[in-house]
Amino acid sequence: MQDIDERARLPRDWSDVEGWNRYYRDLLADGRDYTWRADMRFLGHAYSLGRRVWFAGCGVALAPILYRDAGLDVLATDISTVAVERQQQRHQRPRKPDGDAVIRELLREHELPEEPERPGSFEARVHDFTEGPPARERDLVINARAFQGLSPDAMNRAARSHHDALRAGGHAIFDTNNVQGERRTAIEDALIGAGFYIPGNASERWYRERLAETGIVHIMILGRPRIPGRGQYPEDEFEQRAREDQAILDRFTDEYRARCAAENDEVQRVLNERARRVAIVVYNTG
Ligand SMILES: C[S@@+](CC[C@H](N)C(=O)[O-])C[C@H]1O[C@@H](n2cnc3c(N)ncnc32)[C@H](O)[C@@H]1O
């Protein structure tokens, strides 16, 4: 199979609506439905908060329609008309005969009641989230890989829209891919500037700053600093110097963990109070 990235390229400028339309036309050209975008990791999170979920920058992901089938009230938006049309087509299509079994299985996996209490609802529409929220009083916003590529100004405006779309105590999940170092700080600054509370952020920043001060090139994988395979040392010195530098990076681990534990009381208090809008940034690597 031809690689997806060879066939369809993301626009460099994320405000380029026609670029996104072209991307999705190329991606959908083979007529297949992109079930590999059926990311259901946050279904339990949605159930725990309420039923009103906004998928911001939904693209052609399958998740929004599956959340509807799981009994949630879904609003899916994107600046790409092509992506939104695909979402609307899915909503209008009759459900597949095996659809209920798939949803039951998903709910079981998430340890949720196997029959949705009531049918979900669905709306997909074109919307630019740098221009304000598409709705208010949402319980959860899911932004999957539709934040990290925004320009600094667009990111600040988008952060405010995500914040203002939520009810007090609502959560916004920003799922990202291969975002490291200062780019993480830029995302978090935009979210905090918009009024979000990010659980555990003081400890994360302390850790990120200490690691950066070492000057050792590293990437975070599953929350741990790792030396990338090549680049910063001569080939013949790689093994020894990487080992030494990894040991330097690892010196901060204990204090980082202690800081996380100390911060946890405040995190629990803020989450329990349900007054602040909460942003959760998920950093995926790979
Ligand atoms: C990398 S794609 C991710 C799509 C989808 N969430 C997924 O995980 O497959 C980024 C999406 O963000 C959308 N986007 C970019 N800027 C936007 C904006 N200002 N308002 C709404 N959507 C935007 C794009 O059209 C695109 O669909």
Short mmCIF file of C-alpha atoms and ligand atoms in Angstrom, two decimals:
data_model
loop_
_atom_site.label_atom_id
_atom_site.label_comp_id
_atom_site.label_asym_id
_atom_site.label_seq_id
_atom_site.Cartn_x
_atom_site.Cartn_y
_atom_site.Cartn_z
CA MET A 1 0.00 0.00 0.00
CA GLN A 2 1.25 3.45 -0.83
CA ASP A 3 2.22 5.36 2.27
CA ILE A 4 -0.38 7.90 3.35
CA ASP A 5 2.22 10.66 3.73
CA GLU A 6 3.43 10.19 0.16
CA ARG A 7 -0.06 10.62 -1.21
CA ALA A 8 -1.25 13.51 0.93
CA ARG A 9 0.90 16.24 2.43
CA LEU A 10 -0.11 18.50 5.28
CA PRO A 11 -0.08 22.18 4.30
CA ARG A 12 2.89 24.09 5.71
CA ASP A 13 0.64 26.96 6.70
CA TRP A 14 -2.14 25.60 8.88
CA SER A 15 -4.43 28.54 8.07
CA ASP A 16 -4.37 27.48 4.40
CA VAL A 17 -7.94 26.19 4.00
CA GLU A 18 -7.46 25.20 0.36
CA GLY A 19 -4.28 23.35 1.38
CA TRP A 20 -6.28 21.29 3.88
CA ASN A 21 -9.00 20.63 1.30
CA ARG A 22 -6.36 19.40 -1.14
CA TYR A 23 -4.84 17.22 1.59
CA TYR A 24 -8.17 15.55 2.31
CA ARG A 25 -9.10 15.15 -1.36
CA ASP A 26 -5.76 13.35 -1.90
CA LEU A 27 -6.18 11.28 1.24
CA LEU A 28 -9.71 10.20 0.34
CA ALA A 29 -8.99 9.66 -3.36
CA ASP A 30 -8.90 5.86 -3.04
CA GLY A 31 -12.45 5.84 -1.65
CA ARG A 32 -11.47 4.10 1.59
CA ASP A 33 -12.72 5.11 4.99
CA TYR A 34 -9.94 5.88 7.37
CA THR A 35 -10.68 3.54 10.24
CA TRP A 36 -7.11 3.90 11.52
CA ARG A 37 -8.21 7.28 12.77
CA ALA A 38 -10.69 5.61 15.15
CA ASP A 39 -8.95 6.78 18.29
CA MET A 40 -11.18 5.94 21.25
CA ARG A 41 -8.69 6.53 24.08
CA PHE A 42 -10.74 9.35 25.59
CA LEU A 43 -14.17 7.70 25.62
CA GLY A 44 -14.05 6.95 29.34
CA HIS A 45 -12.90 10.51 30.01
CA ALA A 46 -15.91 11.84 28.07
CA TYR A 47 -18.32 9.64 30.02
CA SER A 48 -16.84 10.78 33.33
CA LEU A 49 -17.38 14.46 32.56
CA GLY A 50 -20.73 14.61 30.78
CA ARG A 51 -22.04 14.00 27.30
CA ARG A 52 -21.28 17.15 25.32
CA VAL A 53 -18.09 16.66 23.33
CA TRP A 54 -16.54 19.00 20.78
CA PHE A 55 -14.06 17.50 18.33
CA ALA A 56 -12.00 20.56 17.33
CA GLY A 57 -10.21 20.23 13.97
CA CYS A 58 -11.83 16.80 13.49
CA GLY A 59 -10.50 16.18 9.97
CA VAL A 60 -11.83 12.88 8.59
CA ALA A 61 -11.23 10.97 11.81
CA LEU A 62 -13.72 8.21 12.53
CA ALA A 63 -13.76 8.85 16.27
CA PRO A 64 -16.50 11.56 16.27
CA ILE A 65 -19.13 9.27 14.71
CA LEU A 66 -18.16 6.41 17.04
CA TYR A 67 -18.57 8.72 20.03
CA ARG A 68 -22.07 9.50 18.72
CA ASP A 69 -22.77 5.78 18.49
CA ALA A 70 -21.53 5.40 22.05
CA GLY A 71 -24.30 7.78 23.19
CA LEU A 72 -22.49 11.14 23.31
CA ASP A 73 -23.60 14.49 21.92
CA VAL A 74 -20.93 15.31 19.39
CA LEU A 75 -20.06 18.53 17.67
CA ALA A 76 -17.32 18.02 15.07
CA THR A 77 -15.76 21.06 13.39
CA ASP A 78 -12.97 21.81 10.97
CA ILE A 79 -11.93 24.64 8.63
CA SER A 80 -11.80 22.14 5.76
CA THR A 81 -15.11 21.84 3.91
CA VAL A 82 -13.95 18.49 2.48
CA ALA A 83 -13.37 17.08 5.96
CA VAL A 84 -16.70 18.36 7.28
CA GLU A 85 -18.58 16.92 4.28
CA ARG A 86 -17.05 13.54 5.02
CA GLN A 87 -18.17 13.77 8.63
CA GLN A 88 -21.70 14.75 7.55
CA GLN A 89 -21.86 11.85 5.06
CA ARG A 90 -20.92 9.43 7.80
CA HIS A 91 -23.67 10.79 10.01
CA GLN A 92 -26.29 10.40 7.25
CA ARG A 93 -25.22 6.88 6.30
CA PRO A 94 -27.27 4.04 7.85
CA ARG A 95 -25.32 2.25 10.55
CA LYS A 96 -23.64 -0.97 9.50
CA PRO A 97 -25.36 -4.17 10.70
CA ASP A 98 -22.37 -5.05 12.90
CA GLY A 99 -22.12 -1.46 14.23
CA ASP A 100 -23.87 -2.12 17.52
CA ALA A 101 -21.56 -5.03 18.32
CA VAL A 102 -18.51 -2.83 17.65
CA ILE A 103 -19.81 -0.15 19.99
CA ARG A 104 -20.72 -2.67 22.69
CA GLU A 105 -17.18 -4.02 22.48
CA LEU A 106 -15.73 -0.51 22.76
CA LEU A 107 -17.87 0.29 25.78
CA ARG A 108 -16.90 -2.99 27.40
CA GLU A 109 -13.20 -2.23 26.80
CA HIS A 110 -13.66 1.07 28.59
CA GLU A 111 -15.60 -0.59 31.40
CA LEU A 112 -18.68 1.47 30.57
CA PRO A 113 -22.32 0.26 30.52
CA GLU A 114 -22.61 -1.80 27.35
CA GLU A 115 -25.81 -0.20 26.12
CA PRO A 116 -25.72 3.59 25.73
CA GLU A 117 -28.47 5.02 27.96
CA ARG A 118 -29.82 6.99 25.03
CA PRO A 119 -28.82 7.64 21.43
CA GLY A 120 -26.10 10.19 20.88
CA SER A 121 -26.45 13.20 18.62
CA PHE A 122 -24.17 14.59 15.95
CA GLU A 123 -23.46 17.85 14.21
CA ALA A 124 -20.55 18.60 11.88
CA ARG A 125 -19.86 22.08 10.66
CA VAL A 126 -17.21 24.30 9.14
CA HIS A 127 -15.65 26.48 11.81
CA ASP A 128 -12.35 28.27 12.34
CA PHE A 129 -11.38 27.88 15.98
CA THR A 130 -9.06 30.88 15.89
CA GLU A 131 -12.20 33.02 15.61
CA GLY A 132 -14.05 31.97 18.77
CA PRO A 133 -15.84 28.92 20.18
CA PRO A 134 -18.43 27.12 18.00
CA ALA A 135 -20.57 26.40 21.08
CA ARG A 136 -20.41 26.81 24.85
CA GLU A 137 -20.92 24.64 27.91
CA ARG A 138 -19.17 21.60 26.44
CA ASP A 139 -18.00 19.00 28.94
CA LEU A 140 -15.01 17.87 26.90
CA VAL A 141 -13.06 19.14 23.92
CA ILE A 142 -10.90 16.69 22.00
CA ASN A 143 -8.31 18.30 19.78
CA ALA A 144 -6.35 15.53 18.09
CA ARG A 145 -3.22 16.86 16.35
CA ALA A 146 -5.01 20.05 15.36
CA PHE A 147 -3.15 22.49 17.61
CA GLN A 148 0.59 21.93 17.40
CA GLY A 149 1.03 23.34 13.88
CA LEU A 150 -0.73 26.67 14.49
CA SER A 151 1.25 29.93 14.34
CA PRO A 152 1.90 31.54 17.76
CA ASP A 153 -0.87 34.08 17.29
CA ALA A 154 -3.35 31.49 15.99
CA MET A 155 -2.43 29.21 18.89
CA ASN A 156 -3.25 31.91 21.46
CA ARG A 157 -6.59 32.60 19.82
CA ALA A 158 -7.40 28.90 19.45
CA ALA A 159 -6.54 28.32 23.12
CA ARG A 160 -9.11 30.95 24.13
CA SER A 161 -11.79 29.36 21.91
CA HIS A 162 -11.18 25.94 23.41
CA HIS A 163 -11.32 27.45 26.90
CA ASP A 164 -14.50 29.42 26.23
CA ALA A 165 -16.27 26.40 24.71
CA LEU A 166 -16.13 24.56 28.05
CA ARG A 167 -18.34 24.67 31.10
CA ALA A 168 -16.60 25.35 34.42
CA GLY A 169 -14.73 22.17 35.34
CA GLY A 170 -14.73 20.91 31.74
CA HIS A 171 -11.62 19.45 30.16
CA ALA A 172 -9.84 19.94 26.85
CA ILE A 173 -7.50 17.24 25.61
CA PHE A 174 -4.76 18.29 23.21
CA ASP A 175 -3.34 15.15 21.65
CA THR A 176 -0.02 15.91 19.96
CA ASN A 177 2.58 14.06 17.93
CA ASN A 178 6.36 14.50 18.13
CA VAL A 179 6.34 17.80 19.95
CA GLN A 180 9.46 18.28 22.07
CA GLY A 181 11.21 20.82 24.31
CA GLU A 182 10.39 24.49 23.74
CA ARG A 183 7.49 23.65 21.46
CA ARG A 184 5.81 21.99 24.44
CA THR A 185 6.38 25.11 26.51
CA ALA A 186 4.86 27.27 23.73
CA ILE A 187 1.71 25.12 23.65
CA GLU A 188 1.39 25.17 27.44
CA ASP A 189 2.01 28.96 27.60
CA ALA A 190 -0.83 29.52 25.12
CA LEU A 191 -3.19 27.32 27.15
CA ILE A 192 -2.29 28.87 30.51
CA GLY A 193 -2.57 32.35 28.96
CA ALA A 194 -6.13 31.46 27.92
CA GLY A 195 -7.01 30.58 31.53
CA PHE A 196 -6.56 26.80 31.52
CA TYR A 197 -5.20 24.84 34.45
CA ILE A 198 -2.71 22.16 33.35
CA PRO A 199 -2.36 19.45 36.02
CA GLY A 200 1.24 18.84 37.05
CA ASN A 201 2.64 21.60 34.88
CA ALA A 202 4.93 23.14 37.52
CA SER A 203 6.81 19.84 37.91
CA GLU A 204 6.94 19.23 34.17
CA ARG A 205 8.41 22.66 33.54
CA TRP A 206 10.97 22.29 36.29
CA TYR A 207 12.06 18.98 34.75
CA ARG A 208 12.11 20.34 31.19
CA GLU A 209 14.19 23.35 32.25
CA ARG A 210 16.74 21.27 34.19
CA LEU A 211 17.12 18.85 31.26
CA ALA A 212 17.52 21.73 28.78
CA GLU A 213 20.20 23.35 30.97
CA THR A 214 22.42 20.28 30.53
CA GLY A 215 22.74 21.17 26.85
CA ILE A 216 22.44 17.45 26.03
CA VAL A 217 20.29 16.78 22.98
CA HIS A 218 17.49 14.48 24.11
CA ILE A 219 13.92 13.59 23.33
CA MET A 220 11.18 12.68 25.76
CA ILE A 221 9.74 9.22 25.17
CA LEU A 222 6.94 8.10 27.48
CA GLY A 223 7.93 10.85 29.89
CA ARG A 224 11.65 9.92 30.10
CA PRO A 225 14.59 11.73 28.48
CA ARG A 226 16.42 9.64 25.89
CA ILE A 227 19.48 10.31 23.74
CA PRO A 228 18.55 10.14 20.04
CA GLY A 229 20.46 7.63 17.92
CA ARG A 230 22.77 10.01 16.12
CA GLY A 231 23.80 13.60 15.66
CA GLN A 232 25.53 14.92 18.75
CA TYR A 233 28.66 12.75 19.05
CA PRO A 234 31.22 11.32 16.60
CA GLU A 235 30.05 7.81 15.56
CA ASP A 236 32.98 6.03 17.24
CA GLU A 237 32.33 7.75 20.59
CA PHE A 238 28.59 7.30 20.54
CA GLU A 239 28.17 4.40 22.90
CA GLN A 240 30.29 5.73 25.74
CA ARG A 241 29.23 9.38 25.53
CA ALA A 242 25.56 8.51 25.18
CA ARG A 243 25.83 6.37 28.32
CA GLU A 244 27.53 9.20 30.26
CA ASP A 245 25.03 11.79 29.11
CA GLN A 246 22.07 9.52 29.81
CA ALA A 247 23.36 9.23 33.38
CA ILE A 248 23.48 13.05 33.65
CA LEU A 249 19.88 13.30 32.43
CA ASP A 250 18.76 10.55 34.80
CA ARG A 251 20.07 12.49 37.83
CA PHE A 252 16.93 14.64 37.78
CA THR A 253 14.47 11.76 37.84
CA ASP A 254 14.15 11.38 41.62
CA GLU A 255 13.59 15.05 42.27
CA TYR A 256 11.13 15.22 39.37
CA ARG A 257 9.11 12.37 40.86
CA ALA A 258 9.19 13.97 44.29
CA ARG A 259 7.94 17.25 42.83
CA CYS A 260 5.11 15.45 40.99
CA ALA A 261 4.05 13.78 44.25
CA ALA A 262 4.19 17.12 46.10
CA GLU A 263 2.16 18.85 43.38
CA ASN A 264 -0.42 16.10 43.33
CA ASP A 265 -2.41 17.42 46.33
CA GLU A 266 -2.98 20.70 44.55
CA VAL A 267 -3.87 18.89 41.32
CA GLN A 268 -6.48 16.78 43.10
CA ARG A 269 -7.90 19.82 44.89
CA VAL A 270 -8.32 21.78 41.64
CA LEU A 271 -9.82 18.81 39.80
CA ASN A 272 -12.26 18.12 42.64
CA GLU A 273 -13.36 21.75 42.88
CA ARG A 274 -14.47 21.61 39.22
CA ALA A 275 -14.22 25.38 38.90
CA ARG A 276 -11.26 25.70 36.50
CA ARG A 277 -11.23 24.60 32.86
CA VAL A 278 -8.55 21.94 32.61
CA ALA A 279 -6.17 21.31 29.69
CA ILE A 280 -4.51 17.94 29.30
CA VAL A 281 -1.70 17.85 26.76
CA VAL A 282 -0.84 14.37 25.56
CA TYR A 283 2.64 14.11 24.05
CA ASN A 284 2.92 11.11 21.75
CA THR A 285 6.28 10.23 20.22
CA GLY A 286 6.88 8.08 17.20
C1 LIG B 1 -3.25 17.03 11.34
S1 LIG B 1 -4.95 17.28 11.03
C2 LIG B 1 -5.71 16.28 12.30
C3 LIG B 1 -7.14 15.91 11.95
C4 LIG B 1 -7.84 14.96 12.93
N1 LIG B 1 -8.06 15.57 14.22
C5 LIG B 1 -7.09 13.66 13.08
O1 LIG B 1 -6.58 13.37 14.17
O2 LIG B 1 -7.03 12.91 12.09
C6 LIG B 1 -5.24 18.94 11.59
C7 LIG B 1 -6.67 19.43 11.35
O3 LIG B 1 -6.82 20.73 11.90
C8 LIG B 1 -7.68 21.47 11.07
N2 LIG B 1 -7.46 22.89 11.34
C9 LIG B 1 -6.34 23.62 11.12
N3 LIG B 1 -6.53 24.90 11.48
C10 LIG B 1 -7.81 24.99 11.94
C11 LIG B 1 -8.60 26.05 12.45
N4 LIG B 1 -8.10 27.29 12.56
N5 LIG B 1 -9.87 25.80 12.83
C12 LIG B 1 -10.37 24.54 12.71
N6 LIG B 1 -9.68 23.48 12.23
C13 LIG B 1 -8.41 23.70 11.85
C14 LIG B 1 -7.26 21.04 9.66
O4 LIG B 1 -8.19 21.33 8.67
C15 LIG B 1 -7.04 19.55 9.89
O5 LIG B 1 -8.23 18.82 9.65
#
